[in-house]
Amino acid sequence: MKIAVFFVGEVQDAGFNASALQGAERAAAQGVAEISVISGVRYEQDAIRARMAEVVPKVDGLVFIGGQGNIATPEAAAAHPDTRFAIVQGQKTGTNLASYDVRQEDSAFLAGVLAAHVTRSGIVGHLSGHRVRPGLKGRAAFLAGVAHARPEVKVLTGFCGTQDDNSVTRAWAEAEIAAGVDVLFTMLNGARRGAIEACRAGGARQIGNALDWVETDPEVFLALALARIDLGVERAISDMVAGQVPPGIVEFGLGEGDVVSLRLGADVPEPAREAVAQAAADLRAGRIAIPDSYEGPEFTPERVACDG
């Protein structure tokens, strides 16, 4: 079976795409299918549609990586009923379309609990790029985690409009830090380096996502909001090869082993560790419901234009 794994942006982005690529590479190494990787596609729906139109006739299945596929993939699935489709971090299903959702919001909620417990300034921040559904849910969960732990803590939140431009993310992170943020939760890809530079220069700590930043840069990173996108990709490919199309969205959360978790740095104080552990237990037991949207105020730096 020929399966294309379709990425918006570059795959080696030190973030979400790189994690997804690991799953595709493992599936290819296992020989379950003939896997091709499509990358470098701009985050514009017309560009996505045009590239998919080139790829779909040449394959038996297509796995779209990211919530950016929630518009074009259902269209392609309807136009090609004999081809199988899947969206990882998707919200759409059909007779030949499956969606898989690694619940980044679970670890984002725990990141909010941690940030609220370790902040000294009483102001924490969130920074992401594109306003896609998974990122919006992650933002809502982080703010809910902060409010759950310490309602008095203020949160500055924003979408800078890019996952790849480090000059933009550095300027946004610098602006949040200048406004008092001392712990910054980021959901970024290739543009994370700009936020890292801002945190290092401004003495702020960062909570990352996707890859193990705690291990690679413990000076800056306080924790990692882990969401194993690679496992979602492997499951999507496995189901596709087996001819299975789950009728509903397949979710992976805190209850599925190490798929989703918050990995803490060595310098996280014990009271904060205990608070995170308790929140994780409450989430698993269903005692906490995480909201999936946020309608409150957003932070916009005066000297940086937001195109999000």
mmCIF file of C-alpha atoms in Angstrom:
data_model
loop_
_atom_site.group_PDB
_atom_site.id
_atom_site.type_symbol
_atom_site.label_atom_id
_atom_site.label_comp_id
_atom_site.label_asym_id
_atom_site.label_seq_id
_atom_site.Cartn_x
_atom_site.Cartn_y
_atom_site.Cartn_z
ATOM 1 C CA MET A 1 0.000 0.000 0.000
ATOM 2 C CA LYS A 2 1.301 3.462 -0.914
ATOM 3 C CA ILE A 3 0.699 6.030 1.807
ATOM 4 C CA ALA A 4 1.693 9.712 1.729
ATOM 5 C CA VAL A 5 2.309 11.455 5.047
ATOM 6 C CA PHE A 6 1.518 15.119 4.415
ATOM 7 C CA PHE A 7 3.119 17.964 6.379
ATOM 8 C CA VAL A 8 2.510 21.709 6.395
ATOM 9 C CA GLY A 9 5.912 23.381 6.792
ATOM 10 C CA GLU A 10 9.219 21.609 7.224
ATOM 11 C CA VAL A 11 9.465 18.243 8.916
ATOM 12 C CA GLN A 12 12.693 19.007 10.789
ATOM 13 C CA ASP A 13 11.095 21.753 12.836
ATOM 14 C CA ALA A 14 12.309 20.696 16.298
ATOM 15 C CA GLY A 15 8.679 20.354 17.303
ATOM 16 C CA PHE A 16 5.311 18.951 16.296
ATOM 17 C CA ASN A 17 6.266 17.886 12.762
ATOM 18 C CA ALA A 18 9.524 16.301 13.882
ATOM 19 C CA SER A 19 7.620 14.216 16.420
ATOM 20 C CA ALA A 20 5.111 13.113 13.753
ATOM 21 C CA LEU A 21 7.950 12.249 11.367
ATOM 22 C CA GLN A 22 9.346 9.784 13.908
ATOM 23 C CA GLY A 23 6.088 7.833 13.723
ATOM 24 C CA ALA A 24 6.123 7.798 9.919
ATOM 25 C CA GLU A 25 9.734 6.662 9.863
ATOM 26 C CA ARG A 26 9.061 3.818 12.288
ATOM 27 C CA ALA A 27 6.134 2.639 10.174
ATOM 28 C CA ALA A 28 8.324 2.740 7.062
ATOM 29 C CA ALA A 29 11.118 0.830 8.821
ATOM 30 C CA GLN A 30 8.633 -1.863 9.832
ATOM 31 C CA GLY A 31 7.628 -2.259 6.194
ATOM 32 C CA VAL A 32 3.895 -1.954 6.845
ATOM 33 C CA ALA A 33 3.498 0.225 3.733
ATOM 34 C CA GLU A 34 5.410 2.205 1.142
ATOM 35 C CA ILE A 35 5.624 5.551 2.931
ATOM 36 C CA SER A 36 6.373 8.851 1.196
ATOM 37 C CA VAL A 37 6.778 12.160 3.032
ATOM 38 C CA ILE A 38 5.300 15.342 1.564
ATOM 39 C CA SER A 39 6.592 18.507 3.251
ATOM 40 C CA GLY A 40 7.280 22.194 2.752
ATOM 41 C CA VAL A 41 3.632 23.005 1.985
ATOM 42 C CA ARG A 42 2.620 26.562 2.908
ATOM 43 C CA TYR A 43 -0.078 27.076 5.522
ATOM 44 C CA GLU A 44 -2.591 28.359 3.008
ATOM 45 C CA GLN A 45 -5.661 26.333 2.101
ATOM 46 C CA ASP A 46 -5.214 26.874 -1.635
ATOM 47 C CA ALA A 47 -1.590 25.700 -1.419
ATOM 48 C CA ILE A 48 -2.657 22.666 0.606
ATOM 49 C CA ARG A 49 -5.410 21.813 -1.890
ATOM 50 C CA ALA A 50 -3.074 22.192 -4.857
ATOM 51 C CA ARG A 51 -0.398 19.938 -3.388
ATOM 52 C CA MET A 52 -2.944 17.333 -2.316
ATOM 53 C CA ALA A 53 -4.380 17.305 -5.838
ATOM 54 C CA GLU A 54 -0.917 16.357 -7.102
ATOM 55 C CA VAL A 55 -0.301 13.681 -4.474
ATOM 56 C CA VAL A 56 -3.639 11.887 -4.013
ATOM 57 C CA PRO A 57 -3.869 10.266 -7.494
ATOM 58 C CA LYS A 58 -0.493 8.593 -6.919
ATOM 59 C CA VAL A 59 -1.236 6.928 -3.555
ATOM 60 C CA ASP A 60 -3.683 4.563 -1.871
ATOM 61 C CA GLY A 61 -3.879 6.619 1.303
ATOM 62 C CA LEU A 62 -2.906 10.008 2.745
ATOM 63 C CA VAL A 63 -2.244 10.877 6.384
ATOM 64 C CA PHE A 64 -2.434 14.630 7.008
ATOM 65 C CA ILE A 65 -0.399 15.880 9.965
ATOM 66 C CA GLY A 66 -2.031 18.686 11.928
ATOM 67 C CA GLY A 67 -5.315 20.475 12.377
ATOM 68 C CA GLN A 68 -4.559 22.501 9.237
ATOM 69 C CA GLY A 69 -5.989 19.517 7.366
ATOM 70 C CA ASN A 70 -9.518 19.794 8.740
ATOM 71 C CA ILE A 71 -10.700 21.750 5.686
ATOM 72 C CA ALA A 72 -8.945 20.308 2.641
ATOM 73 C CA THR A 73 -8.771 16.647 3.692
ATOM 74 C CA PRO A 74 -12.551 16.068 3.942
ATOM 75 C CA GLU A 75 -12.884 17.695 0.523
ATOM 76 C CA ALA A 76 -10.290 15.340 -0.944
ATOM 77 C CA ALA A 77 -11.862 12.333 0.771
ATOM 78 C CA ALA A 78 -15.259 13.155 -0.754
ATOM 79 C CA ALA A 79 -13.719 13.558 -4.203
ATOM 80 C CA HIS A 80 -11.715 10.299 -3.965
ATOM 81 C CA PRO A 81 -13.972 7.696 -2.283
ATOM 82 C CA ASP A 82 -11.634 4.799 -3.139
ATOM 83 C CA THR A 83 -8.660 6.427 -1.379
ATOM 84 C CA ARG A 84 -8.189 6.293 2.378
ATOM 85 C CA PHE A 85 -7.518 9.444 4.387
ATOM 86 C CA ALA A 86 -6.629 10.289 7.979
ATOM 87 C CA ILE A 87 -5.914 13.466 9.938
ATOM 88 C CA VAL A 88 -3.639 13.350 12.977
ATOM 89 C CA GLN A 89 -4.962 16.040 15.346
ATOM 90 C CA GLY A 90 -8.060 16.085 13.183
ATOM 91 C CA GLN A 91 -11.720 16.705 13.928
ATOM 92 C CA LYS A 92 -13.368 15.301 10.795
ATOM 93 C CA THR A 93 -14.538 11.777 9.953
ATOM 94 C CA GLY A 94 -16.219 10.039 7.026
ATOM 95 C CA THR A 95 -16.610 6.720 5.284
ATOM 96 C CA ASN A 96 -13.001 6.896 4.061
ATOM 97 C CA LEU A 97 -11.685 9.492 6.532
ATOM 98 C CA ALA A 98 -10.432 8.902 10.082
ATOM 99 C CA SER A 99 -9.216 11.384 12.678
ATOM 100 C CA TYR A 100 -6.804 10.834 15.561
ATOM 101 C CA ASP A 101 -6.300 13.287 18.409
ATOM 102 C CA VAL A 102 -3.357 13.100 20.805
ATOM 103 C CA ARG A 103 -4.763 15.188 23.640
ATOM 104 C CA GLN A 104 -2.181 17.945 23.905
ATOM 105 C CA GLU A 105 -4.679 19.743 26.108
ATOM 106 C CA ASP A 106 -4.132 17.230 28.928
ATOM 107 C CA SER A 107 -0.435 18.048 29.229
ATOM 108 C CA ALA A 108 -1.148 21.742 28.572
ATOM 109 C CA PHE A 109 -3.503 21.793 31.583
ATOM 110 C CA LEU A 110 -0.745 20.304 33.739
ATOM 111 C CA ALA A 111 1.652 22.901 32.344
ATOM 112 C CA GLY A 112 -0.734 25.580 33.589
ATOM 113 C CA VAL A 113 -0.813 24.026 37.057
ATOM 114 C CA LEU A 114 2.987 23.983 37.141
ATOM 115 C CA ALA A 115 3.359 27.543 35.860
ATOM 116 C CA ALA A 116 0.935 28.843 38.490
ATOM 117 C CA HIS A 117 2.867 27.145 41.290
ATOM 118 C CA VAL A 118 6.369 28.271 40.285
ATOM 119 C CA THR A 119 5.786 31.850 39.102
ATOM 120 C CA ARG A 120 7.300 34.508 41.313
ATOM 121 C CA SER A 121 5.937 37.510 39.458
ATOM 122 C CA GLY A 122 2.357 36.253 39.482
ATOM 123 C CA ILE A 123 2.255 36.567 35.664
ATOM 124 C CA VAL A 124 2.703 33.636 33.277
ATOM 125 C CA GLY A 125 2.496 33.482 29.509
ATOM 126 C CA HIS A 126 1.368 31.383 26.570
ATOM 127 C CA LEU A 127 2.648 31.720 22.998
ATOM 128 C CA SER A 128 1.638 29.770 19.914
ATOM 129 C CA GLY A 129 1.597 30.314 16.163
ATOM 130 C CA HIS A 130 -1.316 29.254 13.970
ATOM 131 C CA ARG A 131 -4.892 29.354 15.201
ATOM 132 C CA VAL A 132 -5.642 25.716 14.462
ATOM 133 C CA ARG A 133 -7.994 23.681 16.612
ATOM 134 C CA PRO A 134 -5.311 21.709 18.550
ATOM 135 C CA GLY A 135 -3.448 24.918 19.405
ATOM 136 C CA LEU A 136 -6.620 26.668 20.511
ATOM 137 C CA LYS A 137 -7.542 23.722 22.738
ATOM 138 C CA GLY A 138 -4.018 23.694 24.177
ATOM 139 C CA ARG A 139 -4.248 27.402 24.999
ATOM 140 C CA ALA A 140 -7.642 26.989 26.679
ATOM 141 C CA ALA A 141 -6.322 24.060 28.716
ATOM 142 C CA PHE A 142 -3.221 25.932 29.869
ATOM 143 C CA LEU A 143 -5.292 28.872 31.097
ATOM 144 C CA ALA A 144 -7.682 26.467 32.827
ATOM 145 C CA GLY A 145 -4.741 24.770 34.563
ATOM 146 C CA VAL A 146 -3.466 28.103 35.844
ATOM 147 C CA ALA A 147 -6.924 29.058 37.117
ATOM 148 C CA HIS A 148 -7.360 25.628 38.735
ATOM 149 C CA ALA A 149 -4.118 25.981 40.685
ATOM 150 C CA ARG A 150 -4.036 29.690 41.526
ATOM 151 C CA PRO A 151 -6.875 31.825 40.155
ATOM 152 C CA GLU A 152 -5.089 35.025 41.104
ATOM 153 C CA VAL A 153 -2.215 34.392 38.672
ATOM 154 C CA LYS A 154 -2.455 36.514 35.513
ATOM 155 C CA VAL A 155 -1.938 34.940 32.067
ATOM 156 C CA LEU A 156 -0.806 36.746 28.918
ATOM 157 C CA THR A 157 -1.766 34.708 25.855
ATOM 158 C CA GLY A 158 -1.216 35.218 22.159
ATOM 159 C CA PHE A 159 -0.940 33.662 18.715
ATOM 160 C CA CYS A 160 1.845 35.296 16.738
ATOM 161 C CA GLY A 161 0.747 33.933 13.344
ATOM 162 C CA THR A 162 3.847 31.881 12.551
ATOM 163 C CA GLN A 163 5.322 28.548 13.595
ATOM 164 C CA ASP A 164 8.616 29.130 11.789
ATOM 165 C CA ASP A 165 9.790 32.776 11.981
ATOM 166 C CA ASN A 166 12.178 33.087 14.929
ATOM 167 C CA SER A 167 12.400 36.867 14.733
ATOM 168 C CA VAL A 168 8.645 37.108 15.318
ATOM 169 C CA THR A 169 8.555 34.629 18.201
ATOM 170 C CA ARG A 170 11.531 36.279 19.873
ATOM 171 C CA ALA A 171 9.843 39.682 19.695
ATOM 172 C CA TRP A 172 6.598 38.284 21.115
ATOM 173 C CA ALA A 173 8.348 36.419 23.914
ATOM 174 C CA GLU A 174 10.423 39.487 24.760
ATOM 175 C CA ALA A 175 7.260 41.567 24.959
ATOM 176 C CA GLU A 176 5.540 39.096 27.284
ATOM 177 C CA ILE A 177 8.625 38.910 29.503
ATOM 178 C CA ALA A 178 8.845 42.718 29.583
ATOM 179 C CA ALA A 179 5.205 42.721 30.742
ATOM 180 C CA GLY A 180 6.116 40.554 33.741
ATOM 181 C CA VAL A 181 5.947 36.943 32.491
ATOM 182 C CA ASP A 182 8.496 34.718 34.215
ATOM 183 C CA VAL A 183 7.152 31.331 33.038
ATOM 184 C CA LEU A 184 6.216 30.945 29.356
ATOM 185 C CA PHE A 185 4.353 27.972 27.865
ATOM 186 C CA THR A 186 5.079 27.616 24.159
ATOM 187 C CA MET A 187 3.419 25.547 21.441
ATOM 188 C CA LEU A 188 5.794 26.308 18.569
ATOM 189 C CA ASN A 189 7.730 24.429 15.916
ATOM 190 C CA GLY A 190 10.797 25.745 14.088
ATOM 191 C CA ALA A 191 10.259 29.182 15.618
ATOM 192 C CA ARG A 192 10.860 27.992 19.174
ATOM 193 C CA ARG A 193 14.483 29.143 19.026
ATOM 194 C CA GLY A 194 13.354 32.787 19.086
ATOM 195 C CA ALA A 195 11.377 32.193 22.279
ATOM 196 C CA ILE A 196 14.318 30.309 23.809
ATOM 197 C CA GLU A 197 16.645 33.234 23.108
ATOM 198 C CA ALA A 198 14.169 35.659 24.661
ATOM 199 C CA CYS A 199 13.772 33.535 27.783
ATOM 200 C CA ARG A 200 17.515 33.109 28.199
ATOM 201 C CA ALA A 201 18.134 36.834 27.831
ATOM 202 C CA GLY A 202 15.207 37.803 30.053
ATOM 203 C CA GLY A 203 15.735 35.245 32.801
ATOM 204 C CA ALA A 204 12.355 33.563 32.216
ATOM 205 C CA ARG A 205 11.704 29.823 32.274
ATOM 206 C CA GLN A 206 9.902 28.007 29.499
ATOM 207 C CA ILE A 207 7.620 24.974 29.359
ATOM 208 C CA GLY A 208 7.978 23.373 25.947
ATOM 209 C CA ASN A 209 6.006 20.817 23.971
ATOM 210 C CA ALA A 210 6.508 18.010 21.420
ATOM 211 C CA LEU A 211 10.190 17.139 22.022
ATOM 212 C CA ASP A 212 12.252 16.674 25.203
ATOM 213 C CA TRP A 213 13.495 20.212 25.735
ATOM 214 C CA VAL A 214 14.180 19.591 29.414
ATOM 215 C CA GLU A 215 16.981 17.255 28.450
ATOM 216 C CA THR A 216 18.466 19.441 25.711
ATOM 217 C CA ASP A 217 18.267 22.828 27.489
ATOM 218 C CA PRO A 218 17.565 22.485 31.240
ATOM 219 C CA GLU A 219 18.726 26.054 31.909
ATOM 220 C CA VAL A 220 15.724 27.472 30.060
ATOM 221 C CA PHE A 221 13.183 24.653 30.169
ATOM 222 C CA LEU A 222 11.330 23.927 33.366
ATOM 223 C CA ALA A 223 9.195 21.123 31.949
ATOM 224 C CA LEU A 224 7.958 19.413 28.809
ATOM 225 C CA ALA A 225 4.262 19.083 27.957
ATOM 226 C CA LEU A 226 4.660 15.806 26.139
ATOM 227 C CA ALA A 227 2.139 14.673 23.524
ATOM 228 C CA ARG A 228 3.351 11.684 21.485
ATOM 229 C CA ILE A 229 2.172 12.735 18.039
ATOM 230 C CA ASP A 230 4.371 9.981 16.617
ATOM 231 C CA LEU A 231 2.164 7.335 18.233
ATOM 232 C CA GLY A 232 -0.912 8.919 16.684
ATOM 233 C CA VAL A 233 0.750 8.737 13.260
ATOM 234 C CA GLU A 234 1.677 5.086 13.754
ATOM 235 C CA ARG A 235 -1.912 4.236 14.731
ATOM 236 C CA ALA A 236 -3.300 6.128 11.713
ATOM 237 C CA ILE A 237 -1.026 4.244 9.319
ATOM 238 C CA SER A 238 -1.725 0.901 10.998
ATOM 239 C CA ASP A 239 -5.504 1.372 10.756
ATOM 240 C CA MET A 240 -5.227 2.529 7.159
ATOM 241 C CA VAL A 241 -3.252 -0.549 6.129
ATOM 242 C CA ALA A 242 -5.775 -2.769 7.923
ATOM 243 C CA GLY A 243 -8.650 -1.085 6.097
ATOM 244 C CA GLN A 244 -10.124 0.213 9.342
ATOM 245 C CA VAL A 245 -11.895 3.590 9.519
ATOM 246 C CA PRO A 246 -12.899 4.309 13.136
ATOM 247 C CA PRO A 247 -16.387 5.845 13.240
ATOM 248 C CA GLY A 248 -15.428 8.551 15.729
ATOM 249 C CA ILE A 249 -12.339 10.554 16.598
ATOM 250 C CA VAL A 250 -9.727 8.307 18.221
ATOM 251 C CA GLU A 251 -8.310 10.091 21.265
ATOM 252 C CA PHE A 252 -5.104 9.414 23.216
ATOM 253 C CA GLY A 253 -4.853 11.071 26.626
ATOM 254 C CA LEU A 254 -3.357 10.754 30.087
ATOM 255 C CA GLY A 255 -4.961 7.351 30.507
ATOM 256 C CA GLU A 256 -2.936 5.788 27.659
ATOM 257 C CA GLY A 257 0.432 5.266 29.318
ATOM 258 C CA ASP A 258 3.153 7.702 28.313
ATOM 259 C CA VAL A 259 1.341 9.117 25.286
ATOM 260 C CA VAL A 260 0.578 12.357 27.137
ATOM 261 C CA SER A 261 2.374 13.615 30.252
ATOM 262 C CA LEU A 262 4.204 16.525 31.837
ATOM 263 C CA ARG A 263 7.895 15.785 32.290
ATOM 264 C CA LEU A 264 9.423 17.922 35.014
ATOM 265 C CA GLY A 265 12.918 19.323 35.206
ATOM 266 C CA ALA A 266 15.193 18.450 38.105
ATOM 267 C CA ASP A 267 14.793 21.880 39.700
ATOM 268 C CA VAL A 268 10.991 21.845 39.985
ATOM 269 C CA PRO A 269 10.215 22.234 43.715
ATOM 270 C CA GLU A 270 8.428 19.425 45.523
ATOM 271 C CA PRO A 271 5.169 21.325 46.258
ATOM 272 C CA ALA A 272 4.778 22.022 42.534
ATOM 273 C CA ARG A 273 5.475 18.363 41.725
ATOM 274 C CA GLU A 274 2.797 17.290 44.171
ATOM 275 C CA ALA A 275 0.287 19.735 42.685
ATOM 276 C CA VAL A 276 0.937 18.445 39.162
ATOM 277 C CA ALA A 277 0.642 14.819 40.288
ATOM 278 C CA GLN A 278 -2.668 15.526 42.020
ATOM 279 C CA ALA A 279 -4.040 17.348 38.968
ATOM 280 C CA ALA A 280 -3.003 14.441 36.731
ATOM 281 C CA ALA A 281 -4.771 11.986 39.038
ATOM 282 C CA ASP A 282 -7.900 14.140 39.029
ATOM 283 C CA LEU A 283 -7.874 14.339 35.235
ATOM 284 C CA ARG A 284 -7.549 10.568 34.894
ATOM 285 C CA ALA A 285 -10.405 10.063 37.347
ATOM 286 C CA GLY A 286 -12.651 12.494 35.497
ATOM 287 C CA ARG A 287 -12.816 14.935 38.393
ATOM 288 C CA ILE A 288 -11.613 17.794 36.174
ATOM 289 C CA ALA A 289 -13.180 18.792 32.856
ATOM 290 C CA ILE A 290 -10.883 20.745 30.555
ATOM 291 C CA PRO A 291 -12.568 23.494 28.496
ATOM 292 C CA ASP A 292 -11.756 23.450 24.794
ATOM 293 C CA SER A 293 -12.162 27.164 24.092
ATOM 294 C CA TYR A 294 -11.151 30.523 25.523
ATOM 295 C CA GLU A 295 -12.958 33.781 24.815
ATOM 296 C CA GLY A 296 -10.986 36.162 27.054
ATOM 297 C CA PRO A 297 -8.502 38.949 26.302
ATOM 298 C CA GLU A 298 -5.315 38.368 24.321
ATOM 299 C CA PHE A 299 -1.900 39.957 24.481
ATOM 300 C CA THR A 300 -0.548 41.781 21.422
ATOM 301 C CA PRO A 301 2.890 43.448 21.526
ATOM 302 C CA GLU A 302 2.706 47.060 20.419
ATOM 303 C CA ARG A 303 5.793 46.768 18.218
ATOM 304 C CA VAL A 304 4.961 43.455 16.600
ATOM 305 C CA ALA A 305 2.171 42.993 14.071
ATOM 306 C CA CYS A 306 0.069 39.895 14.569
ATOM 307 C CA ASP A 307 -1.143 38.119 11.446
ATOM 308 C CA GLY A 308 -2.788 35.252 13.342
#
